[in-house]
PDB file of C-alpha atoms and ligand atoms in Angstrom:
ATOM      1  CA  UNK A   8     -96.046 168.616  30.500  1.00 87.00           C
ATOM      2  CA  UNK A   9     -94.431 165.297  31.325  1.00 95.00           C
ATOM      3  CA  UNK A  10     -95.591 162.540  33.620  1.00 97.00           C
ATOM      4  CA  UNK A  11     -93.330 160.619  35.921  1.00 96.00           C
ATOM      5  CA  UNK A  12     -93.564 157.415  37.899  1.00 96.00           C
ATOM      6  CA  UNK A  13     -91.140 156.577  40.700  1.00 94.00           C
ATOM      7  CA  UNK A  14     -91.515 153.253  42.484  1.00 95.00           C
ATOM      8  CA  UNK A  15     -89.775 150.592  44.487  1.00 93.00           C
ATOM      9  CA  UNK A  16     -90.360 146.861  44.067  1.00 95.00           C
ATOM     10  CA  UNK A  17     -89.040 143.564  45.336  1.00 94.00           C
ATOM     11  CA  UNK A  18     -87.220 141.362  42.884  1.00 94.00           C
ATOM     12  CA  UNK A  19     -88.558 137.856  42.222  1.00 96.00           C
ATOM     13  CA  UNK A  20     -85.451 136.925  40.209  1.00 94.00           C
ATOM     14  CA  UNK A  21     -83.327 134.024  41.238  1.00 91.00           C
ATOM     15  CA  UNK A  22     -80.164 135.643  42.631  1.00 83.00           C
ATOM     16  CA  UNK A  23     -77.868 133.268  40.709  1.00 86.00           C
ATOM     17  CA  UNK A  24     -78.890 134.593  37.303  1.00 89.00           C
ATOM     18  CA  UNK A  25     -80.530 137.905  38.222  1.00 87.00           C
ATOM     19  CA  UNK A  26     -77.954 139.886  36.244  1.00 84.00           C
ATOM     20  CA  UNK A  27     -78.875 138.084  33.031  1.00 89.00           C
ATOM     21  CA  UNK A  28     -82.574 138.839  33.594  1.00 91.00           C
ATOM     22  CA  UNK A  29     -81.838 142.473  34.419  1.00 88.00           C
ATOM     23  CA  UNK A  30     -79.824 142.580  31.155  1.00 87.00           C
ATOM     24  CA  UNK A  31     -82.959 141.365  29.310  1.00 90.00           C
ATOM     25  CA  UNK A  32     -85.078 144.055  30.990  1.00 91.00           C
ATOM     26  CA  UNK A  33     -82.603 146.770  30.060  1.00 87.00           C
ATOM     27  CA  UNK A  34     -82.328 145.585  26.445  1.00 87.00           C
ATOM     28  CA  UNK A  35     -86.118 145.812  26.013  1.00 90.00           C
ATOM     29  CA  UNK A  36     -86.323 149.068  27.925  1.00 90.00           C
ATOM     30  CA  UNK A  37     -83.652 150.898  25.902  1.00 87.00           C
ATOM     31  CA  UNK A  38     -85.588 150.201  22.699  1.00 89.00           C
ATOM     32  CA  UNK A  39     -89.152 150.672  23.936  1.00 92.00           C
ATOM     33  CA  UNK A  40     -88.402 153.725  26.080  1.00 92.00           C
ATOM     34  CA  UNK A  41     -86.583 155.379  23.224  1.00 90.00           C
ATOM     35  CA  UNK A  42     -89.534 154.771  20.860  1.00 93.00           C
ATOM     36  CA  UNK A  43     -91.902 156.235  23.487  1.00 94.00           C
ATOM     37  CA  UNK A  44     -89.606 159.236  24.283  1.00 93.00           C
ATOM     38  CA  UNK A  45     -89.302 157.997  27.842  1.00 93.00           C
ATOM     39  CA  UNK A  46     -86.141 158.566  29.856  1.00 91.00           C
ATOM     40  CA  UNK A  47     -85.301 157.499  33.387  1.00 90.00           C
ATOM     41  CA  UNK A  48     -83.238 155.190  35.511  1.00 89.00           C
ATOM     42  CA  UNK A  49     -83.485 151.710  36.972  1.00 89.00           C
ATOM     43  CA  UNK A  50     -81.574 150.787  40.100  1.00 87.00           C
ATOM     44  CA  UNK A  51     -81.137 147.156  41.073  1.00 87.00           C
ATOM     45  CA  UNK A  52     -79.662 146.176  44.395  1.00 84.00           C
ATOM     46  CA  UNK A  53     -79.891 142.407  43.961  1.00 84.00           C
ATOM     47  CA  UNK A  54     -83.013 142.387  46.145  1.00 86.00           C
ATOM     48  CA  UNK A  55     -84.958 145.485  45.135  1.00 89.00           C
ATOM     49  CA  UNK A  56     -85.623 147.637  42.129  1.00 91.00           C
ATOM     50  CA  UNK A  57     -86.112 151.391  42.193  1.00 90.00           C
ATOM     51  CA  UNK A  58     -87.185 152.961  38.955  1.00 94.00           C
ATOM     52  CA  UNK A  59     -87.896 156.490  37.808  1.00 93.00           C
ATOM     53  CA  UNK A  60     -89.490 156.992  34.383  1.00 94.00           C
ATOM     54  CA  UNK A  61     -90.549 160.269  32.787  1.00 94.00           C
ATOM     55  CA  UNK A  62     -92.154 161.144  29.457  1.00 95.00           C
ATOM     56  CA  UNK A  63     -95.423 161.821  27.632  1.00 97.00           C
ATOM     57  CA  UNK A  64     -98.422 160.839  29.834  1.00 97.00           C
ATOM     58  CA  UNK A  65     -99.742 158.180  27.421  1.00 98.00           C
ATOM     59  CA  UNK A  66     -96.295 156.576  27.235  1.00 97.00           C
ATOM     60  CA  UNK A  67     -95.884 156.467  31.013  1.00 97.00           C
ATOM     61  CA  UNK A  68     -99.367 154.952  31.360  1.00 98.00           C
ATOM     62  CA  UNK A  69     -98.558 152.236  28.769  1.00 97.00           C
ATOM     63  CA  UNK A  70     -95.262 151.383  30.458  1.00 97.00           C
ATOM     64  CA  UNK A  71     -96.824 151.400  33.890  1.00 98.00           C
ATOM     65  CA  UNK A  72     -99.382 148.842  32.705  1.00 98.00           C
ATOM     66  CA  UNK A  73     -96.609 146.495  31.452  1.00 98.00           C
ATOM     67  CA  UNK A  74     -94.373 146.977  34.461  1.00 98.00           C
ATOM     68  CA  UNK A  75     -97.187 146.403  36.978  1.00 98.00           C
ATOM     69  CA  UNK A  76     -97.986 143.047  35.352  1.00 98.00           C
ATOM     70  CA  UNK A  77     -94.381 141.888  35.078  1.00 98.00           C
ATOM     71  CA  UNK A  78     -93.840 138.658  37.075  1.00 97.00           C
ATOM     72  CA  UNK A  79     -90.135 139.403  37.630  1.00 97.00           C
ATOM     73  CA  UNK A  80     -90.981 141.643  40.587  1.00 97.00           C
ATOM     74  CA  UNK A  81     -93.682 142.162  43.233  1.00 97.00           C
ATOM     75  CA  UNK A  82     -94.765 144.541  46.046  1.00 95.00           C
ATOM     76  CA  UNK A  83     -94.588 147.568  43.745  1.00 96.00           C
ATOM     77  CA  UNK A  84     -94.898 150.695  45.880  1.00 92.00           C
ATOM     78  CA  UNK A  85     -95.280 154.113  44.231  1.00 93.00           C
ATOM     79  CA  UNK A  86     -93.253 156.865  45.862  1.00 91.00           C
ATOM     80  CA  UNK A  87     -93.974 159.664  43.393  1.00 90.00           C
ATOM     81  CA  UNK A  88     -96.136 160.065  40.291  1.00 94.00           C
ATOM     82  CA  UNK A  89     -98.052 162.623  38.264  1.00 95.00           C
ATOM     83  CA  UNK A  90     -97.076 165.552  36.099  1.00 95.00           C
ATOM     84  CA  UNK A  91     -93.700 167.212  36.358  1.00 92.00           C
ATOM     85  CA  UNK A  92     -92.253 170.097  34.300  1.00 93.00           C
ATOM     86  CA  UNK A  93     -88.723 168.871  33.521  1.00 92.00           C
ATOM     87  CA  UNK A  94     -86.743 165.717  32.882  1.00 91.00           C
ATOM     88  CA  UNK A  95     -84.234 164.466  35.428  1.00 89.00           C
ATOM     89  CA  UNK A  96     -82.569 162.042  33.057  1.00 88.00           C
ATOM     90  CA  UNK A  97     -81.361 162.734  29.525  1.00 84.00           C
ATOM     91  CA  UNK A  98     -81.207 159.132  28.400  1.00 81.00           C
ATOM     92  CA  UNK A  99     -82.429 155.814  29.648  1.00 77.00           C
ATOM     93  CA  UNK A 100     -79.962 154.493  32.199  1.00 73.00           C
ATOM     94  CA  UNK A 101     -79.293 151.736  34.661  1.00 69.00           C
ATOM     95  CA  UNK A 102     -77.532 151.833  37.980  1.00 63.00           C
ATOM     96  CA  UNK A 103     -76.467 148.549  39.506  1.00 63.00           C
ATOM     97  CA  UNK A 104     -75.670 148.501  43.234  1.00 59.00           C
ATOM     98  CA  UNK A 105     -75.217 144.766  43.626  1.00 56.00           C
ATOM     99  CA  UNK A 106     -71.449 144.148  43.600  1.00 53.00           C
ATOM    100  CA  UNK A 107     -70.640 146.252  46.634  1.00 57.00           C
ATOM    101  CA  UNK A 108     -72.357 145.159  49.804  1.00 63.00           C
ATOM    102  CA  UNK A 109     -71.636 148.547  51.400  1.00 66.00           C
ATOM    103  CA  UNK A 110     -73.284 150.422  48.573  1.00 70.00           C
ATOM    104  CA  UNK A 111     -76.171 147.944  48.328  1.00 73.00           C
ATOM    105  CA  UNK A 112     -76.900 148.320  52.034  1.00 76.00           C
ATOM    106  CA  UNK A 113     -76.854 152.133  51.732  1.00 75.00           C
ATOM    107  CA  UNK A 114     -79.310 151.920  48.874  1.00 78.00           C
ATOM    108  CA  UNK A 115     -81.515 149.442  50.726  1.00 80.00           C
ATOM    109  CA  UNK A 116     -81.624 151.953  53.613  1.00 80.00           C
ATOM    110  CA  UNK A 117     -82.619 154.745  51.222  1.00 80.00           C
ATOM    111  CA  UNK A 118     -85.371 152.536  49.728  1.00 82.00           C
ATOM    112  CA  UNK A 119     -86.834 151.873  53.147  1.00 81.00           C
ATOM    113  CA  UNK A 120     -86.729 155.571  54.019  1.00 80.00           C
ATOM    114  CA  UNK A 121     -88.373 156.491  50.717  1.00 82.00           C
ATOM    115  CA  UNK A 122     -91.227 154.103  51.360  1.00 81.00           C
ATOM    116  CA  UNK A 123     -91.750 155.231  54.947  1.00 80.00           C
ATOM    117  CA  UNK A 124     -91.346 158.937  54.482  1.00 75.00           C
ATOM    118  CA  UNK A 125     -92.732 159.662  51.060  1.00 63.00           C
ATOM    119  CA  UNK A 126     -91.690 163.318  50.854  1.00 65.00           C
ATOM    120  CA  UNK A 127     -88.031 163.775  51.745  1.00 77.00           C
ATOM    121  CA  UNK A 128     -87.230 160.071  51.255  1.00 79.00           C
ATOM    122  CA  UNK A 129     -88.272 160.131  47.598  1.00 82.00           C
ATOM    123  CA  UNK A 130     -86.053 163.176  46.966  1.00 83.00           C
ATOM    124  CA  UNK A 131     -83.048 161.511  48.582  1.00 82.00           C
ATOM    125  CA  UNK A 132     -83.570 158.322  46.586  1.00 83.00           C
ATOM    126  CA  UNK A 133     -83.937 160.278  43.326  1.00 85.00           C
ATOM    127  CA  UNK A 134     -80.631 162.006  44.080  1.00 83.00           C
ATOM    128  CA  UNK A 135     -79.062 158.588  44.639  1.00 81.00           C
ATOM    129  CA  UNK A 136     -80.398 157.332  41.293  1.00 82.00           C
ATOM    130  CA  UNK A 137     -78.950 160.394  39.558  1.00 82.00           C
ATOM    131  CA  UNK A 138     -75.560 159.688  41.056  1.00 79.00           C
ATOM    132  CA  UNK A 139     -75.648 155.985  40.244  1.00 74.00           C
ATOM    133  CA  UNK A 140     -77.064 156.195  36.783  1.00 72.00           C
ATOM    134  CA  UNK A 141     -74.719 155.510  33.958  1.00 64.00           C
ATOM    135  CA  UNK A 142     -76.146 156.027  30.486  1.00 58.00           C
ATOM    136  CA  UNK A 143     -77.555 153.071  28.592  1.00 53.00           C
ATOM    137  CA  UNK A 144     -77.005 152.945  24.888  1.00 43.00           C
ATOM    138  CA  UNK A 145     -80.109 154.931  24.127  1.00 45.00           C
TER     139      UNK A 145
HETATM  140  C1  LIG B  49     -88.250 146.294  37.371  1.00 60.94           C
HETATM  141  C2  LIG B  49     -88.665 146.340  35.934  1.00 60.94           C
HETATM  142  C3  LIG B  49     -88.515 147.511  35.223  1.00 60.94           C
HETATM  143  C4  LIG B  49     -88.905 147.573  33.868  1.00 60.94           C
HETATM  144  N1  LIG B  49     -88.753 148.738  33.186  1.00 60.94           N
HETATM  145  C5  LIG B  49     -89.101 148.818  31.885  1.00 60.94           C
HETATM  146  C6  LIG B  49     -88.957 150.038  31.153  1.00 60.94           C
HETATM  147  O1  LIG B  49     -88.518 151.062  31.646  1.00 60.94           O
HETATM  148  N2  LIG B  49     -89.312 150.003  29.823  1.00 60.94           N
HETATM  149  C7  LIG B  49     -89.806 148.889  29.209  1.00 60.94           C
HETATM  150  O2  LIG B  49     -90.130 148.931  28.052  1.00 60.94           O
HETATM  151  N3  LIG B  49     -89.966 147.747  29.888  1.00 60.94           N
HETATM  152  C8  LIG B  49     -89.620 147.656  31.205  1.00 60.94           C
HETATM  153  N4  LIG B  49     -89.756 146.501  31.884  1.00 60.94           N
HETATM  154  C9  LIG B  49     -90.272 145.342  31.152  1.00 60.94           C
HETATM  155  C10 LIG B  49     -91.780 145.393  31.019  1.00 60.94           C
HETATM  156  O3  LIG B  49     -92.362 144.984  32.252  1.00 60.94           O
HETATM  157  C11 LIG B  49     -92.276 144.497  29.870  1.00 60.94           C
HETATM  158  O4  LIG B  49     -91.822 143.194  29.991  1.00 60.94           O
HETATM  159  C12 LIG B  49     -91.819 145.019  28.514  1.00 60.94           C
HETATM  160  O5  LIG B  49     -91.957 146.410  28.409  1.00 60.94           O
HETATM  161  C13 LIG B  49     -92.632 144.376  27.390  1.00 60.94           C
HETATM  162  O6  LIG B  49     -93.967 144.795  27.516  1.00 60.94           O
HETATM  163  P1  LIG B  49     -95.224 143.903  27.120  1.00 60.94           P
HETATM  164  O7  LIG B  49     -94.992 142.586  27.788  1.00 60.94           O
HETATM  165  O8  LIG B  49     -96.407 144.645  27.623  1.00 60.94           O
HETATM  166  O9  LIG B  49     -95.134 143.784  25.635  1.00 60.94           O
HETATM  167  C14 LIG B  49     -89.412 146.425  33.232  1.00 60.94           C
HETATM  168  C15 LIG B  49     -89.568 145.245  33.983  1.00 60.94           C
HETATM  169  C16 LIG B  49     -89.212 145.193  35.322  1.00 60.94           C
HETATM  170  C17 LIG B  49     -89.364 143.893  36.088  1.00 60.94           C
END
């Protein structure tokens, strides 16, 4: 059985060089997640992160501890967690919604819905992540 953690957080990155910092996060994540057999997706809108990670329970717990302490974001709100039978993502991946204001505003709307209405909202946001995700090099 796998564990999963799905959350939304607010970026604390300076908007002018946020992409570079997100690049650093992804570079670490590709390596560490692969070594822990964790897959998932990270979505960055320029203002918020949404992340879904899935893998062995001990690995998810270890990552959760690191991510919760990371000063690059704040207001981390869990929208789904616990055991889950199957993986949604085959590799580690990143979706970036920043360049298009239309897309970013759609995603921002979905994030708000997911936080307010934890059931259906989380499902809709997960679907959005699946559509956005393009595979990392893991
Ligand atoms: C929004 C966000 C998502 C992150 N996702 C991951 C991740 O999936 N895997 C990972 O190894 N680190 C991720 N990190 C980085 C970790 O917080 C941490 O810096 C890194 O894993 C190194 O861990 P350590 O400082 O405990 O050694 C993320 C950071 C942020 C801000």
